[in-house]
CSV table of C-alpha atoms in Angstrom, one decimal:
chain,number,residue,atom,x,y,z
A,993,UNK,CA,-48.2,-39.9,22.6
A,994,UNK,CA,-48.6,-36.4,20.8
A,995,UNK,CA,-46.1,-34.9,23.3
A,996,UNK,CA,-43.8,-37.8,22.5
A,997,UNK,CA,-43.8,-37.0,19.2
A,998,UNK,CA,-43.6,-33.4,19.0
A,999,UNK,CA,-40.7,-33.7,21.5
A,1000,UNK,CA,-39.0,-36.1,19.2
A,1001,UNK,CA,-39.2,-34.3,16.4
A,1002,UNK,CA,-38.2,-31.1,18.1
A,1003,UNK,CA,-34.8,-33.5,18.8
A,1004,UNK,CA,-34.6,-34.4,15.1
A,1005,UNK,CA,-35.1,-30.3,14.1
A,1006,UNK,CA,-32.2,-29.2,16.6
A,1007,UNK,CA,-30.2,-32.4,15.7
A,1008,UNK,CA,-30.3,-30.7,11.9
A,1009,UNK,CA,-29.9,-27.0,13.0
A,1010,UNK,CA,-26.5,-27.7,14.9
A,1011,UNK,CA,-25.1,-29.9,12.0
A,1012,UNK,CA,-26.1,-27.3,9.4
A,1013,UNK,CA,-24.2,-24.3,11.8
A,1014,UNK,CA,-21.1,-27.1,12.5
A,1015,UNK,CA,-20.6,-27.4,8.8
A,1016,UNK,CA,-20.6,-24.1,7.9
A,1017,UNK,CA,-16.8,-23.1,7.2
A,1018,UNK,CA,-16.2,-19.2,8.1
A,1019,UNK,CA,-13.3,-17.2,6.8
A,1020,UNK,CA,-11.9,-16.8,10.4
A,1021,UNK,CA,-11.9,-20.7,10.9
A,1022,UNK,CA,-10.1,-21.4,8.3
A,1023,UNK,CA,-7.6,-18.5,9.3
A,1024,UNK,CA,-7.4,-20.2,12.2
A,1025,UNK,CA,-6.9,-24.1,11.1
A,1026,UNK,CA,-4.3,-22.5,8.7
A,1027,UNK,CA,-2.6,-20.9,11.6
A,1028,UNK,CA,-2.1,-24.4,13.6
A,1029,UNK,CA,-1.8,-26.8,10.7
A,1030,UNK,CA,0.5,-25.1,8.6
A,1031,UNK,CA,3.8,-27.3,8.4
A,1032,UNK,CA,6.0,-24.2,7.5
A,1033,UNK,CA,5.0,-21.9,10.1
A,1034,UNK,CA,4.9,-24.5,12.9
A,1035,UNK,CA,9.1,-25.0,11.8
A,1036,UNK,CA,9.2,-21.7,12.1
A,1037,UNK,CA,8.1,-21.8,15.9
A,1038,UNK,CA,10.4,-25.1,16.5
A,1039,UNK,CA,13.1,-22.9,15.4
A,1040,UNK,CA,12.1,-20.2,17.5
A,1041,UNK,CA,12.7,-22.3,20.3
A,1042,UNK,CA,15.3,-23.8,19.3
A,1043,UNK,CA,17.2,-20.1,18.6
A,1044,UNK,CA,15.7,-18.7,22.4
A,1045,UNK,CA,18.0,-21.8,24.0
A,1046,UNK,CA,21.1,-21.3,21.7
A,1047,UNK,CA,22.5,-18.5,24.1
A,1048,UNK,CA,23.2,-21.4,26.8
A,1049,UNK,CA,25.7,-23.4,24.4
A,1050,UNK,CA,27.0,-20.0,23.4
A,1051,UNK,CA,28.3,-18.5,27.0
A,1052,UNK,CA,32.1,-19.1,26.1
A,1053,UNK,CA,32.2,-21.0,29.0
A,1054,UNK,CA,33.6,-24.5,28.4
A,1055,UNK,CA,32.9,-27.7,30.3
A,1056,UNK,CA,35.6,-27.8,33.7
A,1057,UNK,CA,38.2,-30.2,33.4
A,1058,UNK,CA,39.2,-32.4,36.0
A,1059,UNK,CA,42.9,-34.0,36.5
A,1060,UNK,CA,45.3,-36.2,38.4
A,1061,UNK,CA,49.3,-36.2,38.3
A,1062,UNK,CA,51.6,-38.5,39.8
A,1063,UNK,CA,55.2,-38.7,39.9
A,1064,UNK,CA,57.8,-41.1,41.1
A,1065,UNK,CA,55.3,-44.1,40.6
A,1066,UNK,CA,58.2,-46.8,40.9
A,1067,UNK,CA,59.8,-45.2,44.0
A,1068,UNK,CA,59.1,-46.2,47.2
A,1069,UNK,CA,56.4,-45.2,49.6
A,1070,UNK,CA,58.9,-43.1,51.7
A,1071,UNK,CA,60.8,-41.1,48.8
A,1072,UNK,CA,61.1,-37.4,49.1
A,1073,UNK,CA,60.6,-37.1,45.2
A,1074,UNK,CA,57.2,-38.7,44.7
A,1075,UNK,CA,54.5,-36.0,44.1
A,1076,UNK,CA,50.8,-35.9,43.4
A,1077,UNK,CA,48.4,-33.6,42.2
A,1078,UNK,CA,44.7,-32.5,41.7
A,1079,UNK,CA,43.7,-30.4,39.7
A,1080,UNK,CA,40.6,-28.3,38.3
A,1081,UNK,CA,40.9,-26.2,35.0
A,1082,UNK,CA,38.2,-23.9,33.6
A,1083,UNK,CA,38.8,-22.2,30.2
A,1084,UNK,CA,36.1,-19.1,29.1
A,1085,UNK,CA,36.2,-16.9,26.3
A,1086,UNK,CA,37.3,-13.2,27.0
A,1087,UNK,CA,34.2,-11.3,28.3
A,1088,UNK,CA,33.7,-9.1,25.6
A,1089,UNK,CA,33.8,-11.5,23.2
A,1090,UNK,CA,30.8,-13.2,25.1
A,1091,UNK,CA,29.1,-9.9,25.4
A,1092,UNK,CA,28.9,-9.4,21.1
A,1093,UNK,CA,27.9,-13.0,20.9
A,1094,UNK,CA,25.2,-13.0,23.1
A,1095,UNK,CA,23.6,-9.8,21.9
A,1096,UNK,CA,23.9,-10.7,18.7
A,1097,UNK,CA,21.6,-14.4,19.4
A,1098,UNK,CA,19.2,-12.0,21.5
A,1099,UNK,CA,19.0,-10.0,17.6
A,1100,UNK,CA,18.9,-13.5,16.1
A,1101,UNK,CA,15.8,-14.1,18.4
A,1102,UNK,CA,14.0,-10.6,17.6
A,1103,UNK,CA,14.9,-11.3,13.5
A,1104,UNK,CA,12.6,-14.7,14.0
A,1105,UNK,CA,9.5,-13.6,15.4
A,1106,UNK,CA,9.2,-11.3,13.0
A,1107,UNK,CA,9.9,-14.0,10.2
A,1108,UNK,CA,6.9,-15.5,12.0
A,1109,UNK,CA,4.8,-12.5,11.9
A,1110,UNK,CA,5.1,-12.2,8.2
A,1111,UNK,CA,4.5,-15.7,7.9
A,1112,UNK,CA,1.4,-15.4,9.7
A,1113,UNK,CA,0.1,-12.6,7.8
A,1114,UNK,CA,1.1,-14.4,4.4
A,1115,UNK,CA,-1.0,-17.5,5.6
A,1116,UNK,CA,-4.0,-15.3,6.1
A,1117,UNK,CA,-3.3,-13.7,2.7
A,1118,UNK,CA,-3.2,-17.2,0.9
A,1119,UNK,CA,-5.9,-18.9,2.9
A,1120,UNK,CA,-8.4,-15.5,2.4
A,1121,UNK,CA,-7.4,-15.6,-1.3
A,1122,UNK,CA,-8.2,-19.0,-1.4
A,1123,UNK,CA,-11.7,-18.3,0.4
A,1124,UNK,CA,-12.6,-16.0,-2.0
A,1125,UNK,CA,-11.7,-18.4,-5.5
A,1126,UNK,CA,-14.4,-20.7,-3.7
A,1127,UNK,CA,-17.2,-17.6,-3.4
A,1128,UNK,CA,-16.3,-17.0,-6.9
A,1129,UNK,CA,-16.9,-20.4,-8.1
A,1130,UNK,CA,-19.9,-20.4,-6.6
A,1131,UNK,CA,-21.1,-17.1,-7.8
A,1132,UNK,CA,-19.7,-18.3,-11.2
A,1133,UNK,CA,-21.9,-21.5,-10.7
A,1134,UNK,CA,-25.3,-19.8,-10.4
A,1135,UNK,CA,-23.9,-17.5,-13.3
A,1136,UNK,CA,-23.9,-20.7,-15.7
A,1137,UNK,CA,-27.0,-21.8,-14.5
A,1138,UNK,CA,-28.6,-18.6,-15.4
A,1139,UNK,CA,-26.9,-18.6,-19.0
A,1140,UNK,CA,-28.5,-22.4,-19.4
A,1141,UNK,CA,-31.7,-21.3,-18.6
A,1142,UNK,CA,-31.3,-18.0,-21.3
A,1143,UNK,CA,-29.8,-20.6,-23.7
A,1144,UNK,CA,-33.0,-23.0,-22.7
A,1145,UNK,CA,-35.3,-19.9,-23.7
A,1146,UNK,CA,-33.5,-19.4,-26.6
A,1147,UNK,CA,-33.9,-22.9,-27.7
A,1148,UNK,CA,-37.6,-22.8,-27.1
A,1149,UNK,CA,-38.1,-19.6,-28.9
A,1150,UNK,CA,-36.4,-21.0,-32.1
A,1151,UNK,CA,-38.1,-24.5,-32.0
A,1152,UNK,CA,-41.5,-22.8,-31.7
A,1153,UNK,CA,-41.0,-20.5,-34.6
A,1154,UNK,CA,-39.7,-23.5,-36.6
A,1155,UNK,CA,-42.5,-25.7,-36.0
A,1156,UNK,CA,-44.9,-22.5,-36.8
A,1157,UNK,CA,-42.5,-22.2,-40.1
A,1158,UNK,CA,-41.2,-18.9,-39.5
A,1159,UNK,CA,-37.9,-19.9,-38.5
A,1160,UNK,CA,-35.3,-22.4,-40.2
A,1161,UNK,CA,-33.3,-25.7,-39.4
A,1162,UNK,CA,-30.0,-23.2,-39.1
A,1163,UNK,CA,-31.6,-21.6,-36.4
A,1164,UNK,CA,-32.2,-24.3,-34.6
A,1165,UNK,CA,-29.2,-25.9,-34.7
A,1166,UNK,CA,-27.6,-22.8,-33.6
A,1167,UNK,CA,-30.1,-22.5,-30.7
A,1168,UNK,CA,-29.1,-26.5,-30.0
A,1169,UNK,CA,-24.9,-25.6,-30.1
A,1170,UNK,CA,-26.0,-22.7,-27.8
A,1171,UNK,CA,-27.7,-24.8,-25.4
A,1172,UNK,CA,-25.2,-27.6,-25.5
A,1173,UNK,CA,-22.5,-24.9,-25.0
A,1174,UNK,CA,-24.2,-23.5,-21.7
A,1175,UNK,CA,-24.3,-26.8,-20.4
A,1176,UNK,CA,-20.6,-27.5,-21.0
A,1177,UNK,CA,-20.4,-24.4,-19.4
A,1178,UNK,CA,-22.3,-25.5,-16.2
A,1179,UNK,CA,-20.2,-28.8,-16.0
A,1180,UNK,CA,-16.7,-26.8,-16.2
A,1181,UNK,CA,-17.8,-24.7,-13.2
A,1182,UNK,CA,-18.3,-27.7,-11.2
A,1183,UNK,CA,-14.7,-28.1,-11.6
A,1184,UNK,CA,-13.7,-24.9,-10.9
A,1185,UNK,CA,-15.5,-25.5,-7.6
A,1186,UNK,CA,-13.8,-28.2,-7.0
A,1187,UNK,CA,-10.6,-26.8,-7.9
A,1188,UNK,CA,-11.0,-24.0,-5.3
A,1189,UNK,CA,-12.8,-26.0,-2.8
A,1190,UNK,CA,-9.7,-28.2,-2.4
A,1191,UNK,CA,-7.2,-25.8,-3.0
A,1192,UNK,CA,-9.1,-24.0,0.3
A,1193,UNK,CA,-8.8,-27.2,1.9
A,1194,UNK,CA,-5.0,-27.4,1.2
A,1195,UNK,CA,-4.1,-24.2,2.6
A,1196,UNK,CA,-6.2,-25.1,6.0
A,1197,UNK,CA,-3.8,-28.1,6.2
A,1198,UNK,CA,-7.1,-29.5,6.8
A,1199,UNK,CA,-7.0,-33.4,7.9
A,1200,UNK,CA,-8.3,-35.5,4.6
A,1201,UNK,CA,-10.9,-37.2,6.5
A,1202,UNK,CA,-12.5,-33.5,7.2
A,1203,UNK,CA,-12.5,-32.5,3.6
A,1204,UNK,CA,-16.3,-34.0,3.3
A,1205,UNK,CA,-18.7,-32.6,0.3
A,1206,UNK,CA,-21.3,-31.3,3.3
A,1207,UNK,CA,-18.8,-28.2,4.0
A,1208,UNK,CA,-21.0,-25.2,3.5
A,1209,UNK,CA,-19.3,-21.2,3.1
A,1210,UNK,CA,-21.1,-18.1,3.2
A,1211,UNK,CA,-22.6,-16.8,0.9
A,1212,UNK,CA,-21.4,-13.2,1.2
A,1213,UNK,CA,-18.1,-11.7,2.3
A,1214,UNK,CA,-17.6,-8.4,4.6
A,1215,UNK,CA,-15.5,-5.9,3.3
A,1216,UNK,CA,-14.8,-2.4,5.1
A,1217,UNK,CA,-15.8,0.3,3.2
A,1218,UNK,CA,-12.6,2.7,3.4
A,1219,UNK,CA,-10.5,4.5,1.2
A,1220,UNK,CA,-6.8,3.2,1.3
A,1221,UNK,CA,-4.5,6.6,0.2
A,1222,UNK,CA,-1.8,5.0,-2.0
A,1223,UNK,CA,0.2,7.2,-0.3
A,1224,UNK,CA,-0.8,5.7,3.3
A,1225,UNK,CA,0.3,2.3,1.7
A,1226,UNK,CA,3.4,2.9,0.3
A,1227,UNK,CA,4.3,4.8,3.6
A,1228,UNK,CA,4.1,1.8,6.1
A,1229,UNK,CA,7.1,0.0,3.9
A,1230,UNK,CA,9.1,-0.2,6.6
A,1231,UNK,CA,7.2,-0.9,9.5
A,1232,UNK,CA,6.3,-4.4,7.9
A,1233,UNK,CA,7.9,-7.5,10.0
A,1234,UNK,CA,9.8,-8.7,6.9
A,1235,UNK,CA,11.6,-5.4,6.8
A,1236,UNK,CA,12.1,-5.3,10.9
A,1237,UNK,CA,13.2,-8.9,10.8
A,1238,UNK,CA,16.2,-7.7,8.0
A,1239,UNK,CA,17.1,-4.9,10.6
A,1240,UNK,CA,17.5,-7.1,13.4
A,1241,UNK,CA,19.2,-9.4,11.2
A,1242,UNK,CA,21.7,-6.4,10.2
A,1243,UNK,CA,22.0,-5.5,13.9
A,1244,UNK,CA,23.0,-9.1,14.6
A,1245,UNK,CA,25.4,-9.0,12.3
A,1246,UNK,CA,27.1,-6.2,13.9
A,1247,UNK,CA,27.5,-7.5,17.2
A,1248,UNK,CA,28.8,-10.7,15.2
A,1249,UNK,CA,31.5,-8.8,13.5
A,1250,UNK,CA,32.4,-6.8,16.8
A,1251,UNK,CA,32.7,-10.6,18.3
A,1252,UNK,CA,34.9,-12.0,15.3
A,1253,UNK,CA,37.3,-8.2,15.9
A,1254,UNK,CA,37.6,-9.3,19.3
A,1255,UNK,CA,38.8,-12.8,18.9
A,1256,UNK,CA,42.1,-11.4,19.3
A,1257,UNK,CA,41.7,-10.4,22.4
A,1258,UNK,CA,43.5,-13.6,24.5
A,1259,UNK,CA,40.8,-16.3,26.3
A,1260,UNK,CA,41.6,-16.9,29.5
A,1261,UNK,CA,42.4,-20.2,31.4
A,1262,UNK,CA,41.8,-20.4,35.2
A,1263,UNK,CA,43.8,-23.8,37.3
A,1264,UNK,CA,43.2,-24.7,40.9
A,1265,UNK,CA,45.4,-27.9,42.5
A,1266,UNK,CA,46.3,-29.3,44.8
A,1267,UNK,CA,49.7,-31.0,45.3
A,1268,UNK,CA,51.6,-32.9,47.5
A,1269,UNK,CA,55.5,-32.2,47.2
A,1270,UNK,CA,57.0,-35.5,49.3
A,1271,UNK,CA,56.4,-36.2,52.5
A,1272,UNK,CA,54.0,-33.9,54.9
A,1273,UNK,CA,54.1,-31.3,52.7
A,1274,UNK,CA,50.7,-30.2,51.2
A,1275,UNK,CA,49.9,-27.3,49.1
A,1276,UNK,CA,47.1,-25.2,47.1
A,1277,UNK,CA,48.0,-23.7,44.3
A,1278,UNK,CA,46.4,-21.2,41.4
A,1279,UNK,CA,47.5,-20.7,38.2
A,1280,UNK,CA,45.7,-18.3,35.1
A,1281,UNK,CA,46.9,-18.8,31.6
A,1282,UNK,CA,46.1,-16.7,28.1
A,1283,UNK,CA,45.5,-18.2,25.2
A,1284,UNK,CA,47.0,-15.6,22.6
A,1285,UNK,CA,45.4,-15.6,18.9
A,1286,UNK,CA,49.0,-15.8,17.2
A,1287,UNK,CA,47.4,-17.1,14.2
A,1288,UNK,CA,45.6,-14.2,13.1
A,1289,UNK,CA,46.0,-13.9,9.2
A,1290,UNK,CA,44.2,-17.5,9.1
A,1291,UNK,CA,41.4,-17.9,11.9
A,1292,UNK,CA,40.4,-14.8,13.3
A,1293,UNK,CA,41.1,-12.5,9.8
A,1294,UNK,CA,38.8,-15.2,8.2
A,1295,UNK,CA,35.7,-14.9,11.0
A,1296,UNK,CA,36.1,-10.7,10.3
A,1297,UNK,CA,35.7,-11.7,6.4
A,1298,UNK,CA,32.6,-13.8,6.7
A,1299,UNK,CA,31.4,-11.4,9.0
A,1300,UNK,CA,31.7,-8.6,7.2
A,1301,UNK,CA,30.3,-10.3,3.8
A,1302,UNK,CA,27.4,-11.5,5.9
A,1303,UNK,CA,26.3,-7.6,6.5
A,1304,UNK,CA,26.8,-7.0,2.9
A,1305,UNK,CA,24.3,-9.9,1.9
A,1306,UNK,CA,21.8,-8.5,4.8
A,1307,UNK,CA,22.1,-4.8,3.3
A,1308,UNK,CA,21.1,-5.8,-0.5
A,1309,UNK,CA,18.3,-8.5,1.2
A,1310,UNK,CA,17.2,-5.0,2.5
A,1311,UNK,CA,16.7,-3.5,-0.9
A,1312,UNK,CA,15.4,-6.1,-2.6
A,1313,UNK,CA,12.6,-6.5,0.2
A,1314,UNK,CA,11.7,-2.9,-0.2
A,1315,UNK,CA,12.0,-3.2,-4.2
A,1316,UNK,CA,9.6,-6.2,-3.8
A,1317,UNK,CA,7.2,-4.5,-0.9
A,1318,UNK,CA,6.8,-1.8,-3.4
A,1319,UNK,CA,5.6,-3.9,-6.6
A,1320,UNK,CA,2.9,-5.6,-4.2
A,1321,UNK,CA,1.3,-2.7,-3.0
A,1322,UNK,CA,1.4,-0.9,-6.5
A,1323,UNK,CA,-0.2,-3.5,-7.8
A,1324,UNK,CA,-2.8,-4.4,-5.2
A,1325,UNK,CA,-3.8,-0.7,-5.4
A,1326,UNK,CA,-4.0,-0.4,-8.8
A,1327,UNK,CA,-6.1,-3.6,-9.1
A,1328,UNK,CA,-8.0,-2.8,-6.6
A,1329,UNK,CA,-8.7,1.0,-7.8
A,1330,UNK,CA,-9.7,-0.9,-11.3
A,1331,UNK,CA,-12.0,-3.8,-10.0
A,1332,UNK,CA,-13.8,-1.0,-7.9
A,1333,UNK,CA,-14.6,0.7,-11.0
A,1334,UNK,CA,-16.1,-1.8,-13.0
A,1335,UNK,CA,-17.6,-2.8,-10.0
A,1336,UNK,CA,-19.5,0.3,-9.5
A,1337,UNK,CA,-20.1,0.9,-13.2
A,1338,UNK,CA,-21.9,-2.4,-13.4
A,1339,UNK,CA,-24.3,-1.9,-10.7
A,1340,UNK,CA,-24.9,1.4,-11.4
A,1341,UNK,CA,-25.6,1.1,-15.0
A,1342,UNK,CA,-24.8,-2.1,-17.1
A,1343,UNK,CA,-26.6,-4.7,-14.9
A,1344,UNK,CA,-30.3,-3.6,-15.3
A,1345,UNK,CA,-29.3,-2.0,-18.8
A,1346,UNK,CA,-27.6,-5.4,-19.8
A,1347,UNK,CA,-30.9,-7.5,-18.5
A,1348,UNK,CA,-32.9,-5.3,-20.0
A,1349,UNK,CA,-31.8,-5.4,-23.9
A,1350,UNK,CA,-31.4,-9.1,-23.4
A,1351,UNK,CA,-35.4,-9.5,-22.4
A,1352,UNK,CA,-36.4,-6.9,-24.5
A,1353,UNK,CA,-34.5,-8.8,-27.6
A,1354,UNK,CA,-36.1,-12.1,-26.8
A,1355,UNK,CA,-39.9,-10.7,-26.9
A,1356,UNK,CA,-38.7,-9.4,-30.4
A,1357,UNK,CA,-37.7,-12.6,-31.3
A,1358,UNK,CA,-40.3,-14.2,-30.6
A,1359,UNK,CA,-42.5,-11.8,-32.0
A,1360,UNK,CA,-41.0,-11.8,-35.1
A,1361,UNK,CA,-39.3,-8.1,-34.9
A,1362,UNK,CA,-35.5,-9.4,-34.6
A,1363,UNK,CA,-33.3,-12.1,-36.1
A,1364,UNK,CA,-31.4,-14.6,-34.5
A,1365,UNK,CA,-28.2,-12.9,-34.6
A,1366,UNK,CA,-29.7,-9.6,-32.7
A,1367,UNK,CA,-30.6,-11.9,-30.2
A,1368,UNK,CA,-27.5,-13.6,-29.7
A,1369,UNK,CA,-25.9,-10.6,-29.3
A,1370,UNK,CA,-28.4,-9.2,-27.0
A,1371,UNK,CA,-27.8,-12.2,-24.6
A,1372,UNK,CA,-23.9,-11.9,-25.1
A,1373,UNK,CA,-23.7,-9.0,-24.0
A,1374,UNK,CA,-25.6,-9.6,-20.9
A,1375,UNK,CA,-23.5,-12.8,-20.1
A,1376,UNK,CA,-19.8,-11.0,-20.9
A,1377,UNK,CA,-20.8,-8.3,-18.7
A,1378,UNK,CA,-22.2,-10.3,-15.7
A,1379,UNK,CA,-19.2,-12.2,-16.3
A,1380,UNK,CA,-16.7,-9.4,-16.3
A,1381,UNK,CA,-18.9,-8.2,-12.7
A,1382,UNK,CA,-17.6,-11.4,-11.4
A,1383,UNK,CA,-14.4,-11.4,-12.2
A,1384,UNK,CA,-13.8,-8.1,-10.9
A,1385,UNK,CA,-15.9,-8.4,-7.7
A,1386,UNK,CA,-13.4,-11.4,-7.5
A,1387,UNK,CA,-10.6,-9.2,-7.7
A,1388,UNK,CA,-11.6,-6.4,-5.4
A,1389,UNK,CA,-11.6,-9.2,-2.8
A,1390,UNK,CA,-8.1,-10.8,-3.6
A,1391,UNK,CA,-6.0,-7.0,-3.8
A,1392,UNK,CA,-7.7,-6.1,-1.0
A,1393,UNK,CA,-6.8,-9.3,0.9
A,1394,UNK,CA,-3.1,-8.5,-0.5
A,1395,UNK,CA,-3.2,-5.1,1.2
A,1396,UNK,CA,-4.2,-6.5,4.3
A,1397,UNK,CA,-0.5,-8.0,4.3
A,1398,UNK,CA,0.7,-4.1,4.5
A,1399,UNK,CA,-1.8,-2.8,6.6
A,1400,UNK,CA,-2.5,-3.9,10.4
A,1401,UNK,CA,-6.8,-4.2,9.8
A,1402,UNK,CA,-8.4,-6.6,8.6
A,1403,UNK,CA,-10.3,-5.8,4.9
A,1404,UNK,CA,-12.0,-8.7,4.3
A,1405,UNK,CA,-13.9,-10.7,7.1
């Protein structure tokens, strides 16, 4: 009976242990659900496909057609003038026109997977950003908790020294706004959990049915300790797929204006029959036509337009993707340079000295030494500057997620 029950409970205990380690949501599994839930990206791959298969519609080779000709229906069986005829035509484009075209898909082809690449790297951005909102609320969460339990003391240092009749009723109906404050405090923090937890969630693509309150996250994030030169960042501009993708769209675009040059260059018709020329004669015959562009100004001038407009609209999406590479990093650097700081200045100084003036200024309250308003500021200070902490160890988390877009390491793990 004892071993019964110590085996059962030993069930119930690893029952609990692999439901608290299946609910706990890493950074990398969201990565991951994000990477094969997200409606946008998984287009991108359908188009993919779709663009690897486009080159076998675009050969220039047209379907064969198949013909019969008869002459001389209403003559007799035995007159010399009746004539029939098979025949098999087959039309292509001229070769080098096929060529252009088909290089210019295979560039089409190179263009997308990079599309996809930056994609993917964007989705890891958004759902790591989105990670780290939901550490901060929670952080933030304990944060509000702390300032009720300050406010609580507060409270009970005022009401004692008004009942003892060394403090007054404006006192303690400060203390009471104070206290009723923190908890308003505590309650908008729940949303802001919330509010990130979900918008997490929504970045995942996460199924509705999974989005259950029992999700846990950890409690600390990983970050690699390095220092990222300004100048390193700025330098790897044009190695990012965005900017590859635009050169492979460029290079596209000049086999496609090579193809629409070469459009008047004559396509070619190839005809193999067979005829019968009256009686007991038989013959094979072979014909090959051209196909001459003689409408130029109209048709072909027109494709050598578009295509030459299409490179101009590739060159300035060029620019404006290395204007807009630019801005990010510069400010991911910047922000990051500046969250470091006050990150290091608070834990170096302001966090014990901050705790510190706030205790000490509560004893003297109590005993008498300091007024109300001392005090106040006392635990102000200490709450604007844990707050402050917070926001920029938020920060440093986010720009350094943003570099990750323009750097091939992870920062954050």
């Amino acid at each position: 009976m004892y071993k019964k029950t110590i085996l059962i409970f030993l069930l119930i205990l690893g029952s609990t242990l692999v439901y608290s380690q299946d609910s706990l949501l890493t950074i990398q599994q969201a990565v991951e659900s994000a990477y094969n839930r997200n409606a946008e990206l998984q287009q991108l791959w359908a188009q993919l496909k779709q663009k690897q298969d486009v080159w076998r519609t675009e050969t220039g080779i047209s379907a064969p057609e198949i013909s019969y000709f008869k002459e001389g229906i209403g003559s007799g069986p035995g007159d010399v003038f009746d004539e029939k005829r098979f025949t098999i035509s087959q039309e292509i484009d001229f070769p080098l026109t096929t060529s252009y075209r088909l290089k210019g898909l295979k560039e089409e082809v190179k263009a997308l997977e990079y599309r996809i690449l930056s994609r993917e790297k964007e989705i890891k951005a958004e759902v790591k950003g989105q990670y780290v909102e939901v550490m901060y609320a929670l952080f933030l969460q304990k944060s509000r908790q702390h300032q009720l339990k300050l406010a609580q003391d507060l409270y009970n240092a005022v009401y004692t020294r008004f009942e003892t009749g060394e403090g007054n009723g404006i006192d303690l109906v400060n203390a009471e706004l104070k206290l009723d404050e923190a908890k308003n405090d505590l309650d908008q923090s729940e949303w802001v959990l919330h509010k990130a937890r979900y918008g997490l969630f929504f970045a995942m693509g996460l199924p509705v049915e999974d989005q259950k309150y029992s999700i846990q996250f950890s409690d600390t994030l990983a970050a690699e300790n390095i220092e990222i030169s300004q100048i390193f960042a700025l330098a790897v501009q044009e190695q990012q797929p965005d900017y590859v993708a635009s050169e492979h769209e460029f290079t596209a675009s000049e086999y496609f204006l090579k193809e629409a040059k070469s459009n008047i260059l004559p396509d070619i018709r190839f005809n193999y029959y067979k005829q019968n020329f009256g009686t007991g004669y038989d013959f094979n015959g072979f014909e090959v036509g051209l196909k001459i562009p003689i409408w130029y100004p109209f048709e072909q001038k027109g494709k050598i337009n578009m295509a030459r407009e299409k490179q101009q609209e590739i060159q300035w999406k060029q620019e404006e993707i290395k204007l807009k590479m630019k801005k990010q990093i510069e400010y991911a650097w910047h922000n990051y340079s500046v969250s470091r700081s006050i990150i290091n200045r608070y834990n170096l100084n302001m966090k014990d000295k901050a705790s510190k003036l706030q205790e000490l200024s509560l004893r003297a309250y109590q005993l008498g030494e300091l007024d109300l308003l001392k005090l106040l500021n006392a635990q102000q200070t200490f709450l604007s500057s844990e707050e402050r902490y917070l926001t920029a160890l938020r920060d440093y988390y986010l720009q350094l997620v943003a570099l990750e877009v323009f750097l091939e390491k992870d920062l954050v793990y």
